[in-house]
Coordinates of C-alpha atoms (C1' of nucleotides) in Angstrom, one line a residue:
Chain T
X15 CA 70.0 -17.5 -79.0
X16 CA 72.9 -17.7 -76.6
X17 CA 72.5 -18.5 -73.2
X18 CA 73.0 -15.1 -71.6
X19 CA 74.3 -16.2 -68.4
X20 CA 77.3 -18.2 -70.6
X21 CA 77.6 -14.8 -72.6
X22 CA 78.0 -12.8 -69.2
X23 CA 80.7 -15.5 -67.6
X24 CA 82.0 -16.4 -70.0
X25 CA 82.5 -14.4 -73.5
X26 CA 85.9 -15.3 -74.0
X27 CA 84.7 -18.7 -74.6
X28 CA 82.3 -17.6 -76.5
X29 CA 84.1 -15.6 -78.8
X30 CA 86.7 -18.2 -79.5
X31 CA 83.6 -20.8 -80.0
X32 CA 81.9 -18.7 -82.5
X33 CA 85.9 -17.9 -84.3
X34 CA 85.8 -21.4 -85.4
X35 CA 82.6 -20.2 -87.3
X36 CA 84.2 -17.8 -88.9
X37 CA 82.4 -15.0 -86.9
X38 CA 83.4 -12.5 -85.2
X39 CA 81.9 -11.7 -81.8
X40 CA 82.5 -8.6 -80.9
X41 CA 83.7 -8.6 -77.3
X42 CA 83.9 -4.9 -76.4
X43 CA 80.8 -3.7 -78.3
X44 CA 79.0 -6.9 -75.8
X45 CA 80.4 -5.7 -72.4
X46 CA 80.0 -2.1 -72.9
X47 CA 75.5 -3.2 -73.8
X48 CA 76.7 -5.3 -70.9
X49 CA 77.8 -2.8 -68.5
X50 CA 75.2 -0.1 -69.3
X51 CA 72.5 -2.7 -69.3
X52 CA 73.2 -4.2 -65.9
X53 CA 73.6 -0.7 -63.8
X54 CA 70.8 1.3 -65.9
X55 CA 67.9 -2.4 -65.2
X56 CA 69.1 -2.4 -61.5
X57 CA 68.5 1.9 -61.8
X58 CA 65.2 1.5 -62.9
X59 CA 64.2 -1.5 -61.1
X60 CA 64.9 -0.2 -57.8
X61 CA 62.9 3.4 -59.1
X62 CA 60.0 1.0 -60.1
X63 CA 60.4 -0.3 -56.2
X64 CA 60.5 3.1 -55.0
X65 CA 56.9 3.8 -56.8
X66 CA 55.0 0.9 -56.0
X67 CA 56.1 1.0 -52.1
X68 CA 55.0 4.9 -52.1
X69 CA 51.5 4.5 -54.4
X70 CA 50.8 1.5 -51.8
X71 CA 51.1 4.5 -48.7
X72 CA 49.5 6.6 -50.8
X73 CA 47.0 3.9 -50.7
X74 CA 47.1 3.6 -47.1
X75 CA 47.5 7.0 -45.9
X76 CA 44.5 8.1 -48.0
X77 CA 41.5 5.3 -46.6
X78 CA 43.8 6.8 -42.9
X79 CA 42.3 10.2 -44.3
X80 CA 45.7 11.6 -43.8
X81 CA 47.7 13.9 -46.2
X82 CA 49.4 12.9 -48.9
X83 CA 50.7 15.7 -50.6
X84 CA 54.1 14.8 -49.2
X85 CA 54.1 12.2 -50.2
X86 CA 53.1 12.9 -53.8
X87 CA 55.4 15.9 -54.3
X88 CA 58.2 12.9 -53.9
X89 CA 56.3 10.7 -56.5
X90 CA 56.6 13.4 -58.8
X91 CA 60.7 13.2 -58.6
X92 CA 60.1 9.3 -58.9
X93 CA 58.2 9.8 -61.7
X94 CA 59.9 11.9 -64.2
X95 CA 63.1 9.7 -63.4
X96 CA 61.4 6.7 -63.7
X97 CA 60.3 7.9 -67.5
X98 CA 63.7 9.0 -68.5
X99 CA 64.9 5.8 -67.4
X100 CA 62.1 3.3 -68.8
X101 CA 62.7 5.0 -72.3
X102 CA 66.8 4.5 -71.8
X103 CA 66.6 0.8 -71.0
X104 CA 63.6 -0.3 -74.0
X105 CA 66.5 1.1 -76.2
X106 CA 69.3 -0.4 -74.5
X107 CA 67.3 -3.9 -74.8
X108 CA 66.1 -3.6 -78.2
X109 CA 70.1 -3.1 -79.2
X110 CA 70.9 -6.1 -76.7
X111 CA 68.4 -8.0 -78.5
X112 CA 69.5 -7.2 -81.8
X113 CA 72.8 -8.3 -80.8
X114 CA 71.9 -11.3 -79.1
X115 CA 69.9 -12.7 -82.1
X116 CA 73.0 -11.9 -84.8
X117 CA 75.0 -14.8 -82.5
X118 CA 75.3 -18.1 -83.9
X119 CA 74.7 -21.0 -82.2
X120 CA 78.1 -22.5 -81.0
X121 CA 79.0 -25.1 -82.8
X122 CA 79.5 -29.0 -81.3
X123 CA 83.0 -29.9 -80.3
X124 CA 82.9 -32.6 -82.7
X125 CA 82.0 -30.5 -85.9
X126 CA 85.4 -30.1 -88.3
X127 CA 86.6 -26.5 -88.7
X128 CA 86.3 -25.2 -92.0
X129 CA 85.7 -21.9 -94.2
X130 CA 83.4 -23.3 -96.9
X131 CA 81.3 -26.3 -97.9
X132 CA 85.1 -27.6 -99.7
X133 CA 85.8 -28.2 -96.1
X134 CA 83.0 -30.4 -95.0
X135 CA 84.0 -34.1 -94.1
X136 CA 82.4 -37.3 -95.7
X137 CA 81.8 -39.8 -93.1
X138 CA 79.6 -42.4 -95.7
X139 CA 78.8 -43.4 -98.9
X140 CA 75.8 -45.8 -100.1
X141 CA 75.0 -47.1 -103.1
X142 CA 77.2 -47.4 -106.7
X143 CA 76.7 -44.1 -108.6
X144 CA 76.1 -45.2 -111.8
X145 CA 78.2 -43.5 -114.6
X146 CA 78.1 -40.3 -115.6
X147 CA 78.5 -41.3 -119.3
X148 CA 75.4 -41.1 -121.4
X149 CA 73.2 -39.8 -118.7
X150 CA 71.1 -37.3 -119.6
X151 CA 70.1 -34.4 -116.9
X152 CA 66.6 -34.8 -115.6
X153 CA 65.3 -31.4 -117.1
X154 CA 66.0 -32.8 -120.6
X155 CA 64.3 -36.2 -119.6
X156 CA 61.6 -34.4 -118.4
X157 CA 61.3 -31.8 -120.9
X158 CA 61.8 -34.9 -123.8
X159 CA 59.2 -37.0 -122.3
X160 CA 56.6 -33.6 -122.2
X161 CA 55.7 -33.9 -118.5
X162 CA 58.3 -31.2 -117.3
X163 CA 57.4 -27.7 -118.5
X164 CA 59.5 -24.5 -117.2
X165 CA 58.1 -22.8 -120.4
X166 CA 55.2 -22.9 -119.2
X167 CA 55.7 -21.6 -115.6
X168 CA 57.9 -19.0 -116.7
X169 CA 53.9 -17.8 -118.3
X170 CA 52.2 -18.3 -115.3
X171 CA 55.0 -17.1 -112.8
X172 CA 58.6 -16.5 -114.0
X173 CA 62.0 -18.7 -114.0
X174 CA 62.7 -21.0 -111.3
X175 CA 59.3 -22.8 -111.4
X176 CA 58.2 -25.4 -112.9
X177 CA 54.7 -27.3 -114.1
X178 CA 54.6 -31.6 -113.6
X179 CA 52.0 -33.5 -115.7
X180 CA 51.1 -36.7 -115.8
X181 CA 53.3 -39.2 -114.8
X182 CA 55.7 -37.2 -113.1
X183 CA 53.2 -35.3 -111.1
X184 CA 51.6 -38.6 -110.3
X185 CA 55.2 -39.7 -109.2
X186 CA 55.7 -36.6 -106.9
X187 CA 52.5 -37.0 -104.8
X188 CA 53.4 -41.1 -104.8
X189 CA 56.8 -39.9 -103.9
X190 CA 55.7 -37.3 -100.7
X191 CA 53.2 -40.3 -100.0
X192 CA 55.6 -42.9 -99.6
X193 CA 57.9 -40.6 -97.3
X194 CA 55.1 -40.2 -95.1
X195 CA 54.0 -43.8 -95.0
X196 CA 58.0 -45.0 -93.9
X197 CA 58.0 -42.1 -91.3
X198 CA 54.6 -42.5 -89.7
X199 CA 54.7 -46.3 -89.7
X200 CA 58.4 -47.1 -89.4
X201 CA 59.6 -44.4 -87.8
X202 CA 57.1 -43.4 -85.4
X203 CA 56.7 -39.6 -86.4
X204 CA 53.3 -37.7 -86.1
X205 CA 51.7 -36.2 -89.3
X206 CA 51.0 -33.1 -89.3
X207 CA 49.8 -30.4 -92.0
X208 CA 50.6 -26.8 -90.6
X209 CA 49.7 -23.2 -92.4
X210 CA 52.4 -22.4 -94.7
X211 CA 52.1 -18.7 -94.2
X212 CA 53.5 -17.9 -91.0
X213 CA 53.8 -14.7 -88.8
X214 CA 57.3 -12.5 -87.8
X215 CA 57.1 -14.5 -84.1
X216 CA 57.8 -18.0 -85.9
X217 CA 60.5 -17.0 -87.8
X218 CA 62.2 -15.4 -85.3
X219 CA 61.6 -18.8 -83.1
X220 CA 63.4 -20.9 -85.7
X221 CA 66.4 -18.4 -86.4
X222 CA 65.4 -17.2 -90.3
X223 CA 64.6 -13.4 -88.8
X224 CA 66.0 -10.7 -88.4
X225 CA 69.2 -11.9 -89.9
X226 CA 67.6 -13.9 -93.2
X227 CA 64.8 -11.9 -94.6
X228 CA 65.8 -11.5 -97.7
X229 CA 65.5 -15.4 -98.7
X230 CA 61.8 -15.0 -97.5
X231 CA 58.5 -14.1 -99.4
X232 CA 56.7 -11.5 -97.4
X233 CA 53.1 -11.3 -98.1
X234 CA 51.3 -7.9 -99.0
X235 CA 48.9 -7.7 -96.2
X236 CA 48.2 -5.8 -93.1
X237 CA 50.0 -8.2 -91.1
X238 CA 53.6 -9.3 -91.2
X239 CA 53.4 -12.9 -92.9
X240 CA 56.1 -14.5 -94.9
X241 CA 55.4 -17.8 -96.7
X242 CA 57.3 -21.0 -95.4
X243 CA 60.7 -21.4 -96.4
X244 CA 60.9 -24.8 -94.8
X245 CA 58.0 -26.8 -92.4
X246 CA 60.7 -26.6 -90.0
X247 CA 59.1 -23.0 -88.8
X248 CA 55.6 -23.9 -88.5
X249 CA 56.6 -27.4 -86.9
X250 CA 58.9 -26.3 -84.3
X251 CA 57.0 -23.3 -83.4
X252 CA 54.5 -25.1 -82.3
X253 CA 56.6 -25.9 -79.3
X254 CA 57.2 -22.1 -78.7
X255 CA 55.9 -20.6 -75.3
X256 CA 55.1 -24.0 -74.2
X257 CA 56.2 -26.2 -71.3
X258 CA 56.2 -30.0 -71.9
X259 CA 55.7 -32.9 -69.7
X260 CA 58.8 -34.6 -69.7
X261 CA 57.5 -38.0 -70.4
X262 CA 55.8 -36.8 -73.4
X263 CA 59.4 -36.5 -74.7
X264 CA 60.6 -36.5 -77.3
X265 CA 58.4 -35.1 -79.8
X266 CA 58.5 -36.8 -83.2
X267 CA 56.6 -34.4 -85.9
X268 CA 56.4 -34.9 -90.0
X269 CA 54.6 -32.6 -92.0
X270 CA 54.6 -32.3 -95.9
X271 CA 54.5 -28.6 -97.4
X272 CA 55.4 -26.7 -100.2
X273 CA 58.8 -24.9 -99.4
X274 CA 58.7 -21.0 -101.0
X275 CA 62.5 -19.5 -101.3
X276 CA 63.4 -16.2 -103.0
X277 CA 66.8 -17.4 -103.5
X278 CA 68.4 -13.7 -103.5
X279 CA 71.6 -15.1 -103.2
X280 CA 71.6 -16.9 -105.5
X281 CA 71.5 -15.4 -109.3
X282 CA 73.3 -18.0 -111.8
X283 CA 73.3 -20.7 -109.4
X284 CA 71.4 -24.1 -111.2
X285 CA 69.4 -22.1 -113.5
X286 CA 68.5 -25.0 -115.1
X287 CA 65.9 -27.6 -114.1
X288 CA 64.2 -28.2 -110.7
X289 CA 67.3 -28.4 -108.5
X290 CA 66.9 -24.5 -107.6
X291 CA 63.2 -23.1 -107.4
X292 CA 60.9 -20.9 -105.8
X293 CA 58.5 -23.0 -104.6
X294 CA 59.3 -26.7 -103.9
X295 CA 57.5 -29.9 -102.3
X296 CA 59.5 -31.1 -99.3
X297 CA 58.6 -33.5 -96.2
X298 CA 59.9 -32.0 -93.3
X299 CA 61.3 -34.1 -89.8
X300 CA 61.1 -32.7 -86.7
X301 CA 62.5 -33.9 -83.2
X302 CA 62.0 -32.2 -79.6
X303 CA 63.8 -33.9 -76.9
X304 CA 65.5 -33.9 -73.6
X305 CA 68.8 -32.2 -73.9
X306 CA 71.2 -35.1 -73.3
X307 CA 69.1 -37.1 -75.7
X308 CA 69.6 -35.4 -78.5
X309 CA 72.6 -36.2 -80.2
X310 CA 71.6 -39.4 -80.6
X311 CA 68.1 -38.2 -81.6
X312 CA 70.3 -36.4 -84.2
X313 CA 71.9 -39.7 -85.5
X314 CA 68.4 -41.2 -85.6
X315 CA 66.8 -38.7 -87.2
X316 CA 69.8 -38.6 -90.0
X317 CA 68.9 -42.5 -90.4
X318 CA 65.6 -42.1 -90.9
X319 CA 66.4 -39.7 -93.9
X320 CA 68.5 -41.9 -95.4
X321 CA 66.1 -44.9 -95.2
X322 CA 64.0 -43.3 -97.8
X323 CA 67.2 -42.7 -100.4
X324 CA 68.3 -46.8 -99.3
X325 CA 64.3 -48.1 -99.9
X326 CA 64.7 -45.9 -103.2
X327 CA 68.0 -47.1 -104.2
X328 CA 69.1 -44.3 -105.1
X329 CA 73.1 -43.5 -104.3
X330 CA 74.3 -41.1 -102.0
X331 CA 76.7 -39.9 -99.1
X332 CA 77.1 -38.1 -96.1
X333 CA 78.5 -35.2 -94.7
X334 CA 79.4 -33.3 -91.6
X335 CA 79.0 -29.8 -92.5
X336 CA 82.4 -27.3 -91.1
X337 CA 81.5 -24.7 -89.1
X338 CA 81.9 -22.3 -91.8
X339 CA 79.2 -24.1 -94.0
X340 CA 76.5 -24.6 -91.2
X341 CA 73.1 -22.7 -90.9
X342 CA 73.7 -20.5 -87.9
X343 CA 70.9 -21.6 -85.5
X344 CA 72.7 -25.2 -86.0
X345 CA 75.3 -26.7 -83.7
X346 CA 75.9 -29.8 -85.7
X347 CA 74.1 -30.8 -89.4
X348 CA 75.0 -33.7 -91.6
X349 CA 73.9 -33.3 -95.0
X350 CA 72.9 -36.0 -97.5
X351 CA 73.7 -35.8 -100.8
X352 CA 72.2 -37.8 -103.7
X353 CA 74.3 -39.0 -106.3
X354 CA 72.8 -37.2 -109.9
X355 CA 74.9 -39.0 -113.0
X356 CA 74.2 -35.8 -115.0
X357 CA 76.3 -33.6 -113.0
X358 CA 78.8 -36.6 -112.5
X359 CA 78.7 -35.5 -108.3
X360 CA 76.4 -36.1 -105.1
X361 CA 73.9 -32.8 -104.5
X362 CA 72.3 -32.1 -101.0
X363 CA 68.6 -33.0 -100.5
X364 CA 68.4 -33.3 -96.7
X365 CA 70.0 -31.3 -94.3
X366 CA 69.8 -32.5 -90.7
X367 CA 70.3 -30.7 -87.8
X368 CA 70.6 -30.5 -84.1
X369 CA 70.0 -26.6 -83.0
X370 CA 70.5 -27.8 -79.3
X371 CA 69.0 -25.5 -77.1
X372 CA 69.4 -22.3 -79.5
X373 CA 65.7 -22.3 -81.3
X374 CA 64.1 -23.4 -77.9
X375 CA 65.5 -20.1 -76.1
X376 CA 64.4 -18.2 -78.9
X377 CA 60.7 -19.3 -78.7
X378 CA 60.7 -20.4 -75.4
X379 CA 60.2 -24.2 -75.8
X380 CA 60.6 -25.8 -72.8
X381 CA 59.8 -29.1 -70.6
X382 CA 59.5 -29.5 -66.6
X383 CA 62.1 -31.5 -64.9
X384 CA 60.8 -34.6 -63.3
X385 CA 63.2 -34.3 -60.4
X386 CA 63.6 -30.4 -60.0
X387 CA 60.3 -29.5 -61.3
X388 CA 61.6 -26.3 -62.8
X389 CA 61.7 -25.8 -66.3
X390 CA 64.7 -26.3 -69.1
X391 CA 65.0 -25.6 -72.2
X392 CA 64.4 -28.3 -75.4
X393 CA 66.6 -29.3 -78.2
X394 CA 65.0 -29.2 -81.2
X395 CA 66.6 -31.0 -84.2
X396 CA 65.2 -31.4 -87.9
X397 CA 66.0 -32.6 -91.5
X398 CA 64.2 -33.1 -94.4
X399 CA 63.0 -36.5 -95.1
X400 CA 63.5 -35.6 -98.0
X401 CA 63.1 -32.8 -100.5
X402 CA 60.4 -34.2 -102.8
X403 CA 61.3 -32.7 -105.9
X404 CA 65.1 -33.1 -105.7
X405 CA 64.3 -36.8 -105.0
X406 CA 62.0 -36.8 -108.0
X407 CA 64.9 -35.3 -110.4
X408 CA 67.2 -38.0 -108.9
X409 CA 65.0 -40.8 -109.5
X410 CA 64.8 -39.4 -112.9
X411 CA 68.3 -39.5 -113.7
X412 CA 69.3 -42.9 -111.8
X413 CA 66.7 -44.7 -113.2
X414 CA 67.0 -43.7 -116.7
X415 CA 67.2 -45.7 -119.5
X416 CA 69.1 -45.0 -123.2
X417 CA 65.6 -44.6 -124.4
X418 CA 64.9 -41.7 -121.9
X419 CA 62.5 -43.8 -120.4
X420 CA 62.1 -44.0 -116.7
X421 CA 61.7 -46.8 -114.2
X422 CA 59.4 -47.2 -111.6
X423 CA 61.5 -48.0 -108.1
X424 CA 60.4 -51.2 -106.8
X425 CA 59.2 -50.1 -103.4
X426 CA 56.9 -46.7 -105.3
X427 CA 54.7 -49.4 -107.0
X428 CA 52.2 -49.8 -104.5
X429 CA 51.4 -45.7 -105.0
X430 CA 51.8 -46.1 -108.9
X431 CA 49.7 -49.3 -109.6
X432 CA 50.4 -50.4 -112.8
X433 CA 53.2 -48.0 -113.7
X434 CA 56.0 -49.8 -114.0
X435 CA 58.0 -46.9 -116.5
X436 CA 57.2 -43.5 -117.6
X437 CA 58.2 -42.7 -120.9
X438 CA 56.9 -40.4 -123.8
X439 CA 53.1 -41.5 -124.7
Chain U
rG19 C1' 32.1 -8.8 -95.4
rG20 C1' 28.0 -7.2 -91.5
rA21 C1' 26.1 -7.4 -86.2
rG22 C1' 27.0 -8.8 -81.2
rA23 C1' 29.6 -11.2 -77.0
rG24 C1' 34.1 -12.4 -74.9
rA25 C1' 39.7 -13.3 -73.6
rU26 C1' 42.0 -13.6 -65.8
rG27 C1' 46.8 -19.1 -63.3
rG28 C1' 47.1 -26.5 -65.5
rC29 C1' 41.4 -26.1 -65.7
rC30 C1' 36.7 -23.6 -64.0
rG31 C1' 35.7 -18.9 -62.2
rA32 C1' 35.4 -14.0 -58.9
rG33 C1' 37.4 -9.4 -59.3
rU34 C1' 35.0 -1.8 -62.4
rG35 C1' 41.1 2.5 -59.4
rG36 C1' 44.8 1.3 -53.7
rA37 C1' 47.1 -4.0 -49.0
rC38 C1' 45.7 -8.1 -56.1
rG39 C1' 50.4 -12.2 -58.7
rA40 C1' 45.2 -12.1 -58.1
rA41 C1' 39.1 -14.9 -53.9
rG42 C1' 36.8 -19.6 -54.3
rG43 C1' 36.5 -24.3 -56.6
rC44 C1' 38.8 -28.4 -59.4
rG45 C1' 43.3 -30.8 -60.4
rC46 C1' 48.3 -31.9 -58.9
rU47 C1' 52.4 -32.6 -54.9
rC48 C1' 53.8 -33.5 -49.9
rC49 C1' 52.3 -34.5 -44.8
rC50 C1' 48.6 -36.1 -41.1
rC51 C1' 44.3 -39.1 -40.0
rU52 C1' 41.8 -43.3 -41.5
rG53 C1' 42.8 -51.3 -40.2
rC54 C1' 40.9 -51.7 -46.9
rU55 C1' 37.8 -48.4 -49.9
rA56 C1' 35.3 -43.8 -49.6
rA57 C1' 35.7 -39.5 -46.8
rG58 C1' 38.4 -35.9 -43.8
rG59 C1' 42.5 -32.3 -42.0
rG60 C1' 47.0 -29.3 -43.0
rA61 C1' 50.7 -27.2 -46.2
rG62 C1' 52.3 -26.2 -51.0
rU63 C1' 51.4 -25.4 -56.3
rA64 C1' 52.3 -19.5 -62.7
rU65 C1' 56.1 -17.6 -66.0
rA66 C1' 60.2 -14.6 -67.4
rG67 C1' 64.1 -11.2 -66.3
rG68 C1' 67.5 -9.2 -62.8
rG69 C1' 70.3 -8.8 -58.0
rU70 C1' 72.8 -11.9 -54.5
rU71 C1' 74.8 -16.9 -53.9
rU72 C1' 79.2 -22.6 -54.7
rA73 C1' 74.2 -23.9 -54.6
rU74 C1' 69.7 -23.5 -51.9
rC75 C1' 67.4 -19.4 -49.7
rC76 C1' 66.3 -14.5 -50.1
rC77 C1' 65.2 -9.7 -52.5
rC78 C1' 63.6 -6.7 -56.6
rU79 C1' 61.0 -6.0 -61.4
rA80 C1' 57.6 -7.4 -65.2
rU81 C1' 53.4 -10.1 -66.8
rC82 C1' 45.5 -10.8 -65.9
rG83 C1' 45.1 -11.8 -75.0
rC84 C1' 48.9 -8.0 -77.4
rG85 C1' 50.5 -2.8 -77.9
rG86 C1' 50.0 2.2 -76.4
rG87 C1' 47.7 6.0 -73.0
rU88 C1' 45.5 8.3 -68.4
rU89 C1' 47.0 8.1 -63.0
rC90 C1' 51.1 8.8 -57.3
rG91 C1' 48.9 3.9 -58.3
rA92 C1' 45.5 -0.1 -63.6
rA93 C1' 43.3 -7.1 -64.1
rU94 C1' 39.9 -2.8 -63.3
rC95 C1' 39.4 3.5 -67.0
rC96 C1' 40.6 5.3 -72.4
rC97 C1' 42.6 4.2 -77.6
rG98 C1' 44.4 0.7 -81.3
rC99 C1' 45.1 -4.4 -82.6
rU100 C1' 44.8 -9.8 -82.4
rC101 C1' 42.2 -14.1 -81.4
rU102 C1' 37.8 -16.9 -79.9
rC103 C1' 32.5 -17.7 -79.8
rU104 C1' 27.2 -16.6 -81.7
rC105 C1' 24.0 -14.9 -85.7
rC106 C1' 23.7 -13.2 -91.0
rG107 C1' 26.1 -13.1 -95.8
rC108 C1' 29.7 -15.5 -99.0
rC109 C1' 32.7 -19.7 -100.1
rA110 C1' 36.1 -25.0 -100.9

RNA sequence: GGAGAGAUGGCCGAGUGGACGAAGGCGCUCCCCUGCUAAGGGAGUAUAGGGUUUAUCCCCUAUCGCGGGUUCGAAUCCCGCUCUCUCCGCCA
């Protein structure tokens, strides 16, 4: 969410912020929910003034053992006004609301403006990609080498899952436990596991409601409970309605879940193999800090992705996402993408973002000023760190061999004792 | 799943229709006193929204788990829900 005293000063700035987006604010739809909003709260604010001070003589008058009916016959005018108006302005918020939470966050001044992801920037490379020539793609590997079965979860579920065996689903728990080792001990992150069905609250705190729904799983029970897209919702929300200590800042949270997507949007998009599923294993990074702190959290954070694709060795580059390609809750995200030979081109898996102050106004995460001792508003950042099971399908095609055979990376072997290649039994 | 009890500020805890945003205590902050320590005295100490303002101040509104209702007036009465605790059952 917006700041809504920037919005109300402001929303020419605003507008032309969220045009290098690509979205539209619109202007006179705002100050007319604006206008109405500000005369009809101070209406019925004052009315609610003018009943409290008269039920208080009513009060008074009554222990005085004096009449009232005057008094009363007045309330009743009060009253009925008071309704009319109390109804008027819950509507008039609720459409405020639902505007308010359609805005994007404004995006950082140093974010390149674009339309698509064509127009996002590179700013690194690591690694030597290794040919494209000859490489197979990791869903043939897999498939070859009978550990990777999307037969057999098509059965059990339907497309866009998958069933590990063996080897490889030895090699995705070493993997998710290797990502947690570097962050916990190297990085200084907390470990966390969280519930991965969440409630409407959460999802609203972390921007995927009401605008995003439709990616969501919703569960079939009395309450309203989706299953995590990402641990970024239960993470972050556990900072919402909360008021930190500023020296406990900044908050450095990982937590390992399964990821659950419906992927509307995306019919025909990598309908082969694991780079596109349902349900996906992903170690999530979280950051709360102090608000002139976290850009440079954000470049941290970034790092600390990338550490586990350099102690891997496995090649890849980074991006700035353009405005036009950002989440909208984001004001700045650099993605990393992972260099896979069969598709002879770098594919995301880790998206880090600073959100700034947007999710924190949303849920209400907040810390107390040392000096003013009033409370402000968090920046929340996260990335992933990384997506387990696009990591798995890039180890599998960069550390293939003609055979179809895969090698163990160095730094895995103390979760794999032993296994120094997977290849068909 | 069944039965019962409960939810009040940072914490404990009082409050069953009117001067209650909420006694009292603890904690915390500032000041005073005290030659150190201990003790003592005073003041302050929720959050959000709005109005006003350069800002502070000030004023208004809302909030006693959440949502409705009754009433001139609700922490207090009524209805629904959520969560916590205890016992029983079941279960990893």
């Amino acid at each position: 969410m917006l700041d809504p005293k920037l919005l109300r000063t402001q929303p020419e700035a605003v507008a032309a912020q969220l045009a290098r987006r690509g979205f539209v604010f619109d202007l006179v739809r705002f100050q007319d929910l604006e206008a109405r909003r500000k005369s009809l709260q101070t209406e019925t604010e004052s009315l609610q003034a003018e009943r409290n001070t008269g039920s208080k003589r009513i009060g008074q008058a009554k222990s005085k053992g004096e009449d009232v009916s005057p008094i009363l016959a007045d309330m009743d005018r009060v009253k009925s006004q008071l309704a009319a108006n109390e109804q008027a302005l819950g509507a008039l918020q609720s459409e405020f609301e639902e505007f308010s939470l359609g805005l994007p966050n404004i995006p950082h001044a140093s974010v390149p403006e674009g339309r698509s992801e064509h127009d996002n920037v590179e700013i690194r490379r690591w690694g030597t990609p290794r040919p494209a020539a000859g490489a197979k793609d990791h869903a043939d590997l897999g498939e070859a080498l009978g550990l990777m079965d999307f037969a057999a979860a098509a059965k059990l579920t339907g497309a866009r899952f998958v069933v590990l065996r063996g080897q490889l689903a030895r090699l995705q728990r070493a993997l998710t436990q290797f990502m947690l080792d570097v962050h916990t001990q190297e990085h200084g992150y907390e470990e966390l596991y969280v519930p991965f069905i969440v409630n409407a609250a959460s999802l609203r705190g972390t921007g995927q409601l009401p605008k995003f729904g439709d990616d969501l799983f919703a569960l079939k029970s009395e309450q309203d409970w989706r299953l995590i897209p990402t641990a970024e919702v239960p993470v972050t929300n556990l900072l919402r309605d909360e008021i930190l200590a500023a020296e406990n800042l900044p908050r450095k949270w990982v937590a390992h879940t399964p990821c659950f997507r419906a992927e509307a949007g995306a019919a025909g998009k990598d309908t082969k193999g694991m780079i596109r599923q349902h349900q996906f294993e992903k170690v999530e990074l979280v950051q709360a800090t102090l608000p002139e702190k976290s850009y440079e959290a954000h470049e941290e954070l970034t790092g600390h992705a990338e550490a586990i694709l350099k102690k891997l060795e496995l090649p890849y580059r980074v991006l700035t996402l353009c405005t036009g390609d950002m989440g909208g809750s984001a004001a700045k995200t650099y993605d990393l993408e992972v260099w896979l030979p069969s598709q002879d081109r770098y594919r995301e898996i880790s998206s880090c973002s600073n959100f700034e102050d947007y999710q924190a106004r949303r849920m209400l995460a907040r810390y107390r000023h040392p000096e003013t001792k009033k409370t402000e508003l968090l920046h929340t950042l996260n990335g992933s760190g990384l997506a387990v099971g696009r990591t798995l399908v890039a180890i599998l095609e960069n550390y293939q061999d003609e055979g179809g055979a895969i090698a163990i990376p160095d730094v895995l072997q103390p979760y794999l004792p032993g296994l120094k290649r997977i290849e068909k039994a």
